[in-house]
Short mmCIF file of C-alpha atoms in Angstrom, two decimals:
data_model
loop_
_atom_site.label_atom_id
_atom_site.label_comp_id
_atom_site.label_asym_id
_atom_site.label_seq_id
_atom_site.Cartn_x
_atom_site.Cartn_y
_atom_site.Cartn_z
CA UNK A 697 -8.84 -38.96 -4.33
CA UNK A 698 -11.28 -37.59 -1.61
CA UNK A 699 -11.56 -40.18 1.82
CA UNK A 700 -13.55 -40.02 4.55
CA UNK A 701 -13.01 -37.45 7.14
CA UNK A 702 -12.69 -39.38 10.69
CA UNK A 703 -10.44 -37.54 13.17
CA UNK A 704 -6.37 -38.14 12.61
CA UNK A 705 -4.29 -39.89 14.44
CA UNK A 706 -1.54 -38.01 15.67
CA UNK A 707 1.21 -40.40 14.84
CA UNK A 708 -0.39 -42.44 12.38
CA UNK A 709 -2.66 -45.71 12.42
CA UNK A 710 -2.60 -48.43 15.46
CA UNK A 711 -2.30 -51.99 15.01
CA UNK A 712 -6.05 -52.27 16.14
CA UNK A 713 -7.29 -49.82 13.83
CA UNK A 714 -5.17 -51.71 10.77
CA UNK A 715 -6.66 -54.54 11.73
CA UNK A 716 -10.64 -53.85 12.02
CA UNK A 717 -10.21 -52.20 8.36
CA UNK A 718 -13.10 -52.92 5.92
CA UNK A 719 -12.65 -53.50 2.66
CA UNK A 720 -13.31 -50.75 1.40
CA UNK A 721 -10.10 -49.04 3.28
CA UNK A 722 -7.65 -51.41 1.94
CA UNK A 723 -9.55 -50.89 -1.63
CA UNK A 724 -8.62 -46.73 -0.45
CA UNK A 725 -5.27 -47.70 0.58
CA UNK A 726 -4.30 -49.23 -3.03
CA UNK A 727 -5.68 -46.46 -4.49
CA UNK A 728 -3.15 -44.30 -2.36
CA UNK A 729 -0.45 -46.81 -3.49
CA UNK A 730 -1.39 -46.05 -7.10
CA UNK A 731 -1.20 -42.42 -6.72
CA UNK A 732 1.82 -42.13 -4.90
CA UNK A 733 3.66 -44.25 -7.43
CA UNK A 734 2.53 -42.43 -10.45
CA UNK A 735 3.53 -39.12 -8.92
CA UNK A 736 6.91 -40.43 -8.27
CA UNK A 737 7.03 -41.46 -11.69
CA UNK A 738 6.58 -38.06 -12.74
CA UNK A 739 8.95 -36.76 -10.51
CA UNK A 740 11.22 -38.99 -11.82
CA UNK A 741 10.67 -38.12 -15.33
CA UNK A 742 10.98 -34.48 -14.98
CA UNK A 743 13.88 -34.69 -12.79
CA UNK A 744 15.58 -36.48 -15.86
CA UNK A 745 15.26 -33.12 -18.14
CA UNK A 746 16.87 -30.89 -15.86
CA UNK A 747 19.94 -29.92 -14.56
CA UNK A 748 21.65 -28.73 -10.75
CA UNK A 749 19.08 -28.42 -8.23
CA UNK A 750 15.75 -28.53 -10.42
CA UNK A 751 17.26 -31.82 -10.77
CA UNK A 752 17.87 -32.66 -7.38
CA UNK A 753 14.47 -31.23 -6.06
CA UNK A 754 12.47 -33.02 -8.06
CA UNK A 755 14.61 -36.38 -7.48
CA UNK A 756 13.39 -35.60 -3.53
CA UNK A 757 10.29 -35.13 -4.02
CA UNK A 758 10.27 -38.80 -6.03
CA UNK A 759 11.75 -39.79 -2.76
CA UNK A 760 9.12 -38.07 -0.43
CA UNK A 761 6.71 -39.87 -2.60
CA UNK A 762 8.25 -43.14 -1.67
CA UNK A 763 7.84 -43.15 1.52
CA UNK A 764 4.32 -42.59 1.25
CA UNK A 765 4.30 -45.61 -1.00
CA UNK A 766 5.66 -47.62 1.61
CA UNK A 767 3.78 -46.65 4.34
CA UNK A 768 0.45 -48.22 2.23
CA UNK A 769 2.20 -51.15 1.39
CA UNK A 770 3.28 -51.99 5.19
CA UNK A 771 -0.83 -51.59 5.63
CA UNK A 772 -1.51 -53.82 2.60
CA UNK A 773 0.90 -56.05 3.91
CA UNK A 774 2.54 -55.90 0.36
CA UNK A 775 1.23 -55.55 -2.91
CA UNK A 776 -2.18 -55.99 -3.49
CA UNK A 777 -3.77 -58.62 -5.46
CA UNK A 778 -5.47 -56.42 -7.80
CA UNK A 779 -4.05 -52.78 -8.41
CA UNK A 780 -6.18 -50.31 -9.29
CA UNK A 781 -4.84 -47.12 -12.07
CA UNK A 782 -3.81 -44.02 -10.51
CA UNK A 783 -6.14 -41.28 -10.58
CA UNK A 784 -7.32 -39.63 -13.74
CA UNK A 785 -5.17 -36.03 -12.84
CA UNK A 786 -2.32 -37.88 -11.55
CA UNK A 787 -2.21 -39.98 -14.79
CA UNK A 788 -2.88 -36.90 -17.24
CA UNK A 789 0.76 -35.09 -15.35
CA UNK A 790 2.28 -39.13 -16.29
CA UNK A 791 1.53 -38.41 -20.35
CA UNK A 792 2.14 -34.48 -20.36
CA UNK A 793 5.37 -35.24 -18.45
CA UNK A 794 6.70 -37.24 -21.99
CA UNK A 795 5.49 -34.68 -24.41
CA UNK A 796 5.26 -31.54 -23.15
CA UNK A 797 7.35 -28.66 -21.29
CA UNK A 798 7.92 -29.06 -17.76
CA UNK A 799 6.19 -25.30 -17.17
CA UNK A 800 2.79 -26.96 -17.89
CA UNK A 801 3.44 -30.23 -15.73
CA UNK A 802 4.56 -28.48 -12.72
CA UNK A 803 1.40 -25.88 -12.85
CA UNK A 804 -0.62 -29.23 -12.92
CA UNK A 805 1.50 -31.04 -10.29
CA UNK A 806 1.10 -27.37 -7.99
CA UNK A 807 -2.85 -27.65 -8.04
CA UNK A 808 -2.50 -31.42 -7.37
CA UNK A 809 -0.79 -31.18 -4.52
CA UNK A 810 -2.98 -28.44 -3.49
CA UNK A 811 -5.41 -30.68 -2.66
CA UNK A 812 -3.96 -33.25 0.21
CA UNK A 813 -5.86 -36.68 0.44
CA UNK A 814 -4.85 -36.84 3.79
CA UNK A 815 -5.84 -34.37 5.87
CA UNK A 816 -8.93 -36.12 7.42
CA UNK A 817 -7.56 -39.58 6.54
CA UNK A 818 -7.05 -41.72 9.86
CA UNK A 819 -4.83 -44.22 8.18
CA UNK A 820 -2.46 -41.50 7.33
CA UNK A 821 0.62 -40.24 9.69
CA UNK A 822 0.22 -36.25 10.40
CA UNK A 823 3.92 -36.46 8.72
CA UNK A 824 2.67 -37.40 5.67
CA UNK A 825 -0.60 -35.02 5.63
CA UNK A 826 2.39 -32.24 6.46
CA UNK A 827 4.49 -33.43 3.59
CA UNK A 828 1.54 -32.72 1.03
CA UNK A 829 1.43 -29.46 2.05
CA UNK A 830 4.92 -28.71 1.67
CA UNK A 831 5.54 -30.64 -1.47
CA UNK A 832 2.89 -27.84 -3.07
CA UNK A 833 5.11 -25.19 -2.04
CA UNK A 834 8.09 -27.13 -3.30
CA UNK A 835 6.20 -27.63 -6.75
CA UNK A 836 4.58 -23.58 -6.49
CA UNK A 837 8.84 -22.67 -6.13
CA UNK A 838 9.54 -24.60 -9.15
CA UNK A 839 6.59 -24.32 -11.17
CA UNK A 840 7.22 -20.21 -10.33
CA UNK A 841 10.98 -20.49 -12.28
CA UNK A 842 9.61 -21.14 -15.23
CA UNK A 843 6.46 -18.91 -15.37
CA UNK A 844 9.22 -16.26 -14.72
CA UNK A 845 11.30 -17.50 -18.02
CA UNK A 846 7.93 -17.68 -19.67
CA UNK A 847 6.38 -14.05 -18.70
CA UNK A 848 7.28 -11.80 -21.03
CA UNK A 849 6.32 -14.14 -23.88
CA UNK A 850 3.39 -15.63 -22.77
CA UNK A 851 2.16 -12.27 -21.79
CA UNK A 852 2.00 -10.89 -25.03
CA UNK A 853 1.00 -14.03 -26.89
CA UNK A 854 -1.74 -14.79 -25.02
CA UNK A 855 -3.08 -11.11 -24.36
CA UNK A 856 -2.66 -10.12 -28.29
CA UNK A 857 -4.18 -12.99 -29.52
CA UNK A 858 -7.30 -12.99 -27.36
CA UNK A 859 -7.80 -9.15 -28.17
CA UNK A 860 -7.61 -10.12 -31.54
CA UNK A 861 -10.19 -12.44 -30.64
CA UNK A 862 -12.56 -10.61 -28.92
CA UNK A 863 -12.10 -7.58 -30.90
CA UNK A 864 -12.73 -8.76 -34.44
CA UNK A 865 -15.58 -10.98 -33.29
CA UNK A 866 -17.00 -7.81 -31.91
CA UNK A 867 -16.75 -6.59 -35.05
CA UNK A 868 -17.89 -8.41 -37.56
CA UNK A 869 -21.04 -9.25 -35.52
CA UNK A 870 -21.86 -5.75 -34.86
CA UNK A 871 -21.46 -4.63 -38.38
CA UNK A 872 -23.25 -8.08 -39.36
CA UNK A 873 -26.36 -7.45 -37.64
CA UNK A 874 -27.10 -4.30 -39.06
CA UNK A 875 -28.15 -6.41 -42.15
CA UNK A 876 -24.95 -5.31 -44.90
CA UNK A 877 -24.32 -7.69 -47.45
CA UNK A 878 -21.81 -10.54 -46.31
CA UNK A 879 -18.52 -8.41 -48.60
CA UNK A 880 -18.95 -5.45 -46.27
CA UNK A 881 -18.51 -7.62 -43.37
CA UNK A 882 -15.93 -9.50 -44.21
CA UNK A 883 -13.80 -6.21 -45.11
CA UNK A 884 -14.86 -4.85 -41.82
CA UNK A 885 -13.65 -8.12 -40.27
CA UNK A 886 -9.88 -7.74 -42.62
CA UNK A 887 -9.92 -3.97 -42.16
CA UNK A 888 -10.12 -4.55 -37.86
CA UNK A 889 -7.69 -6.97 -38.15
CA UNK A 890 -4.84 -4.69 -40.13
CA UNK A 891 -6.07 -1.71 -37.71
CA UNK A 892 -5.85 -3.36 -34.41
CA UNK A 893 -2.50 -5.42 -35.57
CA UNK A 894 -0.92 -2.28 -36.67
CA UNK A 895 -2.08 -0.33 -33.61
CA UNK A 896 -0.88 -3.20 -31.48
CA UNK A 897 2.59 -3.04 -33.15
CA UNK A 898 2.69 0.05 -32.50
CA UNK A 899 2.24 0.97 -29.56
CA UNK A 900 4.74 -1.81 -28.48
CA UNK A 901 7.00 -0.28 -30.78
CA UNK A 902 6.43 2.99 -29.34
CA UNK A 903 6.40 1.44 -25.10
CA UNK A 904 9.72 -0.63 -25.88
CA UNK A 905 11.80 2.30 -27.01
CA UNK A 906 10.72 4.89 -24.81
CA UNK A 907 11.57 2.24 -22.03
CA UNK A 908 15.25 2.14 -23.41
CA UNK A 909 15.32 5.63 -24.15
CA UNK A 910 14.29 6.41 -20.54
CA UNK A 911 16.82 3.70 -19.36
CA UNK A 912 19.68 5.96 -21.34
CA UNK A 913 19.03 8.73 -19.78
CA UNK A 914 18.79 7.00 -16.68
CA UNK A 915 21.73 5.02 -16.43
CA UNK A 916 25.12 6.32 -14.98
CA UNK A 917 27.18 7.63 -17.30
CA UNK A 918 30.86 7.87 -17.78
CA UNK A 919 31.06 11.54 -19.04
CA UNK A 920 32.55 13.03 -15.61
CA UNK A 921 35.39 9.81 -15.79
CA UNK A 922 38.23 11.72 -17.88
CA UNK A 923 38.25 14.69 -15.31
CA UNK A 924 38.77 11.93 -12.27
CA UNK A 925 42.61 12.08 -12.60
CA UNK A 926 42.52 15.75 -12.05
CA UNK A 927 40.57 15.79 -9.02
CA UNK A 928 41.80 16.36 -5.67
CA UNK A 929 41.30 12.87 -3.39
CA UNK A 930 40.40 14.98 0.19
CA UNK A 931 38.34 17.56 -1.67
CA UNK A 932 35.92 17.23 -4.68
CA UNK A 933 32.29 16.70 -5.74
CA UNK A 934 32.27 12.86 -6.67
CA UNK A 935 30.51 11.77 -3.82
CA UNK A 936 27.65 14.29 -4.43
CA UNK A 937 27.32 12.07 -7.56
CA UNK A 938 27.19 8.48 -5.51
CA UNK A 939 24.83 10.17 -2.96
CA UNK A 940 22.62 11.12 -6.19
CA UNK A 941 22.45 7.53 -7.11
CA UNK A 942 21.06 6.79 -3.85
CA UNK A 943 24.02 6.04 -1.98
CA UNK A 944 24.49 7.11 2.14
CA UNK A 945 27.17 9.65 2.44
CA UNK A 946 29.52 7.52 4.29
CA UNK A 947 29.48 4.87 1.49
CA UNK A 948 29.43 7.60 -1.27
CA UNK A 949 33.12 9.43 -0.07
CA UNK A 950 34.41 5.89 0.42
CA UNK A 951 33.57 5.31 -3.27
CA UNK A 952 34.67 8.46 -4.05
CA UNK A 953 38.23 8.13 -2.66
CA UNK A 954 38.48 4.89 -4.01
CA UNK A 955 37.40 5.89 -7.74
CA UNK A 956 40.15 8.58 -7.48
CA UNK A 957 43.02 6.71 -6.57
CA UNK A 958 43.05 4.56 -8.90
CA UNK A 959 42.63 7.30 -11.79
CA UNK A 960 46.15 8.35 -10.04
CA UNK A 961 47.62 5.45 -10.07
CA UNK A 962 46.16 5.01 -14.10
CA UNK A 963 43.35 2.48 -13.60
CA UNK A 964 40.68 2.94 -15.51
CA UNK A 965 37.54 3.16 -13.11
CA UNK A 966 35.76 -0.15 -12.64
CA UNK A 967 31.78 -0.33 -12.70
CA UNK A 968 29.63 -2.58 -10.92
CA UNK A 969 28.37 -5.37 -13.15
CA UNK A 970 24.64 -5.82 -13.25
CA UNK A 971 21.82 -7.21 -15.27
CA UNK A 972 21.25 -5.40 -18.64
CA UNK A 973 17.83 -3.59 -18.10
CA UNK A 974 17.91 -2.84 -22.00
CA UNK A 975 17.99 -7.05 -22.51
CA UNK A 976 15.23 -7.67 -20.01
CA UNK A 977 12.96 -4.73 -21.61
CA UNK A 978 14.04 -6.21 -24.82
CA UNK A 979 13.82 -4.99 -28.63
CA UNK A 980 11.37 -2.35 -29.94
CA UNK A 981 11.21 -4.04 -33.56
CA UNK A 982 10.89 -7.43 -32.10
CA UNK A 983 8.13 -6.60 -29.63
CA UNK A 984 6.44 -5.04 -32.17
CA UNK A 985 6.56 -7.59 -34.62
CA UNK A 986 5.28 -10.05 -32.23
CA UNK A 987 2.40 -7.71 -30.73
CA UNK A 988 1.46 -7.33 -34.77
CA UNK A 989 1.67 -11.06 -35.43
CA UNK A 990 0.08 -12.48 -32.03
CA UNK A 991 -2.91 -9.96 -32.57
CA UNK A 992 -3.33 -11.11 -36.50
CA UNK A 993 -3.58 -14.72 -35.53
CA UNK A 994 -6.28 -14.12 -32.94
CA UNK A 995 -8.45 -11.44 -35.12
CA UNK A 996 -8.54 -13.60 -38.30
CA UNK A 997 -10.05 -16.59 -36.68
CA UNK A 998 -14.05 -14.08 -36.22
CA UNK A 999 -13.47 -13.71 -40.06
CA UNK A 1000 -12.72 -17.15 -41.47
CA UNK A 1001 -16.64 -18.11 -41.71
CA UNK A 1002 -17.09 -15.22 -44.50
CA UNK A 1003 -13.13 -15.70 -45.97
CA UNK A 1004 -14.67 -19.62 -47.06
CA UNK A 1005 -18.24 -17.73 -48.27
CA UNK A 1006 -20.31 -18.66 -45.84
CA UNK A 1007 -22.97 -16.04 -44.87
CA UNK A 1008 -25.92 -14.85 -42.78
CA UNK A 1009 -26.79 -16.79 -39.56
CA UNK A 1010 -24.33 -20.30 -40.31
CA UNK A 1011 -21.50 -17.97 -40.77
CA UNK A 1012 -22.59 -16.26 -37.70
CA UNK A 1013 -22.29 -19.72 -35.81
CA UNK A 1014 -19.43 -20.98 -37.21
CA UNK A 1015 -17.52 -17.36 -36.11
CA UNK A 1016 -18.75 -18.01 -32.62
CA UNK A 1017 -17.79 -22.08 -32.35
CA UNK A 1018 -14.32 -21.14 -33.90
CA UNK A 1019 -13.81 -18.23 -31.18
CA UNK A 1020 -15.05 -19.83 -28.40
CA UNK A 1021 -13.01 -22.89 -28.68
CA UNK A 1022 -10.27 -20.73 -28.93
CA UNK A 1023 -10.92 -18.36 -25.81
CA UNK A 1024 -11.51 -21.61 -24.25
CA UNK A 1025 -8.06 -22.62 -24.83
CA UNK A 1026 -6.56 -19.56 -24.08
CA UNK A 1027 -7.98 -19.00 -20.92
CA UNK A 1028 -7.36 -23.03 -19.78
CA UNK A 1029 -3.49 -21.92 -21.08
CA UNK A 1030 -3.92 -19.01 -18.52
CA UNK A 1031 -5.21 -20.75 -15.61
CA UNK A 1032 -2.85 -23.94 -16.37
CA UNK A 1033 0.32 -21.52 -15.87
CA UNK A 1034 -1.58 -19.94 -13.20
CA UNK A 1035 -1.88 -22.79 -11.21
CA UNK A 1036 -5.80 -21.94 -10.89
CA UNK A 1037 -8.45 -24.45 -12.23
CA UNK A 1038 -8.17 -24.65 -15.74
CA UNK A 1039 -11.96 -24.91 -16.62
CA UNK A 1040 -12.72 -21.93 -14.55
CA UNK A 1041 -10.21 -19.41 -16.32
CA UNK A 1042 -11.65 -21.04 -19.78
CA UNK A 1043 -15.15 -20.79 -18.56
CA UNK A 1044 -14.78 -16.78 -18.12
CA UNK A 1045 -12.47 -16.23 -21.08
CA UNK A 1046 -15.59 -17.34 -22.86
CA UNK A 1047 -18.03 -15.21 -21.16
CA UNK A 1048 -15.67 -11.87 -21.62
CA UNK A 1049 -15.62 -12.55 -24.99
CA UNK A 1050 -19.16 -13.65 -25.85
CA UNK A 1051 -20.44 -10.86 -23.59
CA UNK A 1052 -18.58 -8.44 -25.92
CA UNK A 1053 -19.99 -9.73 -28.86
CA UNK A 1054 -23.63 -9.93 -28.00
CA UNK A 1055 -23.52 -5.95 -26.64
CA UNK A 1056 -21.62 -5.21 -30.36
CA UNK A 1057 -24.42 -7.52 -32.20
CA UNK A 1058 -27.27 -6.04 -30.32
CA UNK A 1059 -25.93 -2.61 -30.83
CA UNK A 1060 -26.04 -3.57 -34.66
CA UNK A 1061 -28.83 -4.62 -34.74
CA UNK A 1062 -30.50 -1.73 -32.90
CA UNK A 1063 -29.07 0.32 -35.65
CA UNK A 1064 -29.96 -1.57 -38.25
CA UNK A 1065 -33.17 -0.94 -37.79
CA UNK A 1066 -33.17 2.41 -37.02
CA UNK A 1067 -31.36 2.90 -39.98
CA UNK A 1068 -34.36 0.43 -42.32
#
C-alpha cells in the first residue's frame, strides 16, 4: 500500500487539492478505505477473545481505524462505486484472526503497522500519519505480552527441533558420502537422533535442577525465626541479616524491630509474598522430557528418506526437500513472533542448515576417498 511521495500537508488536504484529484487518487483513496476497514475488522475480532484491557486496547485501536475510514470517505464523498479488496497482508491478519492464536496475528499486525502508507501521502492529515506510528507501538506492547507467555516454550521447541534438524542432516550426509551402504546410514541417522535427544534431555535435566538447587540455597530461610522471641528488640544481629539481603541499614533495623515485636507479642513473622522463582524456572523432569521430545521430532525428519528404503542420491534429495521445508517453517515461526520479515528469518534458517550439511557431506566425501 505504497503512494506517491509529494510533500504533506500539515493539517491535511485543501478543498482545491480534493478537487483537482485524478483518478487515480480517488482509485488510492478506496484502496485506503479498504485497508482501514479490514484492519478494524481485525481489531474487532481479536478484541472479542480477550478480556480487561487487551480487550479494551484493541477495541481503540478498531476505533482509531475508524476515523481513518472516515476521513477517505468524506474525500470519496461516500462510498465508492466500485470497492476494491483490502490488501493481500491486511487480508491474510482477517483469516489468521478466525483460526489462529492472537500471538501470531499481533506479530503480523506489528510489522504492518510498521510500515505507514502515509507518511509521504498529501491526502493524508499529519494526525493520521502520527497515529500509524503509534498504533505499531500499541500492537509491539501487545504483541510483546504474549511472546512473554510464549518464551519459555517456544524457546525450547523451536531451538530443539531445529538442532535436531540440522544435526542429523549433518549426519547422515556426512556419513553418506563416504560411500557406506544405505543400513549404516540410516543407523548413524537413528543412533544421532537417540544421542543428541538424550544429551539434550539431559543437560536440561541437569540446568533445571541446579537452577532450583541454587535458588534453595539462595532463598531466605526461616532457620534463625524460633530464636526471634528471645532476642533483645534495642540490641541484636537481625538487621545484619536484612542488610545481607541487600537492604540499607536504616530500612534493615526498622525491619528488624518490627520482626521482633511481634515474636513478643506471639505473631508468627510474616514474609513478603513474591513470585515463585522455582515455578518460573520450572520442572527438571518436564524440561527434560520436552528438550528429549522437541529434539527427536526435528532429528528424525534427515532420516525418513532411508526409514521408507530409499537410497543413494534420491534419498539424498528427498532428506534435503523434507529439511528444508521444515527450517523454512521454523525460521518464518521465528521471525513471525519476532515481528521481523518472515521470509528473511526462513531464508537464513535454510542457509545455516544447508551450509552445515554441505561442510559434513564434503568432509565425507573427502574421506571417502581417502579411505578407497
Amino acid at each position: 500500500m505504497r503512494a506517491p511521495a509529494p510533500s504533506p500537508s500539515p493539517s491535511g488536504p485543501d478543498t482545491g487539492a480534493v478537487a483537482a484529484a485524478t483518478p487515480a487518487d480517488r482509485r488510492r483513496w478506496a484502496r485506503y478505505l479498504a485497508d482501514e476497514r479490514a484492519e478494524a475488522a481485525v481489531y474487532r475480532r481479536l478484541a472479542r477473545s480477550k478480556t480487561g484491557e487487551e480487550r479494551a486496547i484493541l477495541e481503540e485501536l478498531a476505533a482509531a481505524e475508524g476515523r481513518h475510514e472516515r476521513h477517505w470517505l468524506r474525500l470519496l464523498g461516500g462510498e465508492p462505486a466500485r470497492m476494491p479488496r483490502a490488501g493481500l497482508r491486511t487480508r491474510l491478519l482477517g483469516w489468521m484472526a478466525g483460526r489462529f492464536g492472537h500471538i501470531f496475528v499481533l506479530a503480523l499486525a506489528q510489522a504492518a503497522e510498521a510500515r505507514s502508507p502515509y507518511d509521504g501521502e498529501r491526502f493524508a492529515t499529519t494526525a493520521m500519519a502520527a497515529d500509524e506510528k503509534i498504533h505499531h507501538e500499541v500492537v509491539r506492547g501487545l504483541a510483546a505480552r504474549g511472546r512473554r507467555r510464549l518464551s519459555g516454550t517456544f524457546r525450547a521447541a523451536v531451538f530443539g527441533a531445529n538442532d535436531g534438524l540440522v544435526s542429523n542432516l549433518a549426519l547422515v550426509l556426512g556419513i553418506g558420502a563416504t560411500g557406506v551402504a544405505p543400513q549404516v546410514v540410516l543407523f548413524s541417522g537413528i543412533a544421532g537422533l537417540l544421542a543428541g535427544a538424550l544429551s539434550m534431555g539431559a543437560g536440561e535435566f541437569v540446568s533445571v535442577r541446579s537452577q532450583r538447587e541454587l535458588l534453595d540455597a539462595t532463598d531466605p530461610g526461616t532457620f534463625g525465626d524460633a530464636a526471634l522471641p528471645d532476642l533483645d528488640i534495642d540490641s541484636n544481629e537481625l538487621a545484619l541479616v536484612y542488610r545481607a539481603r541487600g537492604m540499607s541499614h536504616e530500612e534493615a533495623v526498622a525491619r528488624a524491630r518490627k520482626a521482633i515485636a511481634e515474636a513478643h507479642a506471639g505473631r508468627v513473622p510474616v514474609r513478603a509474598a513474591g513470585h515463585d522463582a522455582h515455578e518460573i524456572v520450572g520442572g527438571a523432569w518436564h524440561a527434560a522430557a520436552s528438550s528429549f521430545l522437541f529434539f527427536a521430532s526435528g532429528a528424525i525428519i534427515p532420516v525418513l528418506p532411508w526409514l521408507f528404503g530409499l537410497t543413494d542420491a534420491t534419498a539424498v534429495i528427498v532428506s534435503l526437500v523434507l529439511v528444508g521445508l521444515a527450517l523454512l517453517g521454523t525460521g518464518s515461526t521465528v521471525g513471525l513472533l519476532s515481528g521481523a520479515p518472515p521470509l528473511k528469518r526462513a531464508l537464513r534458517q535454510l542457509a545455516i542448515g544447508y551450509g552445515a550439511a554441505a561442510v559434513t557431506y564434503a568432509l565425507g566425501l573427502l574421506f571417502g576417498v581417502s579411505v578407497a
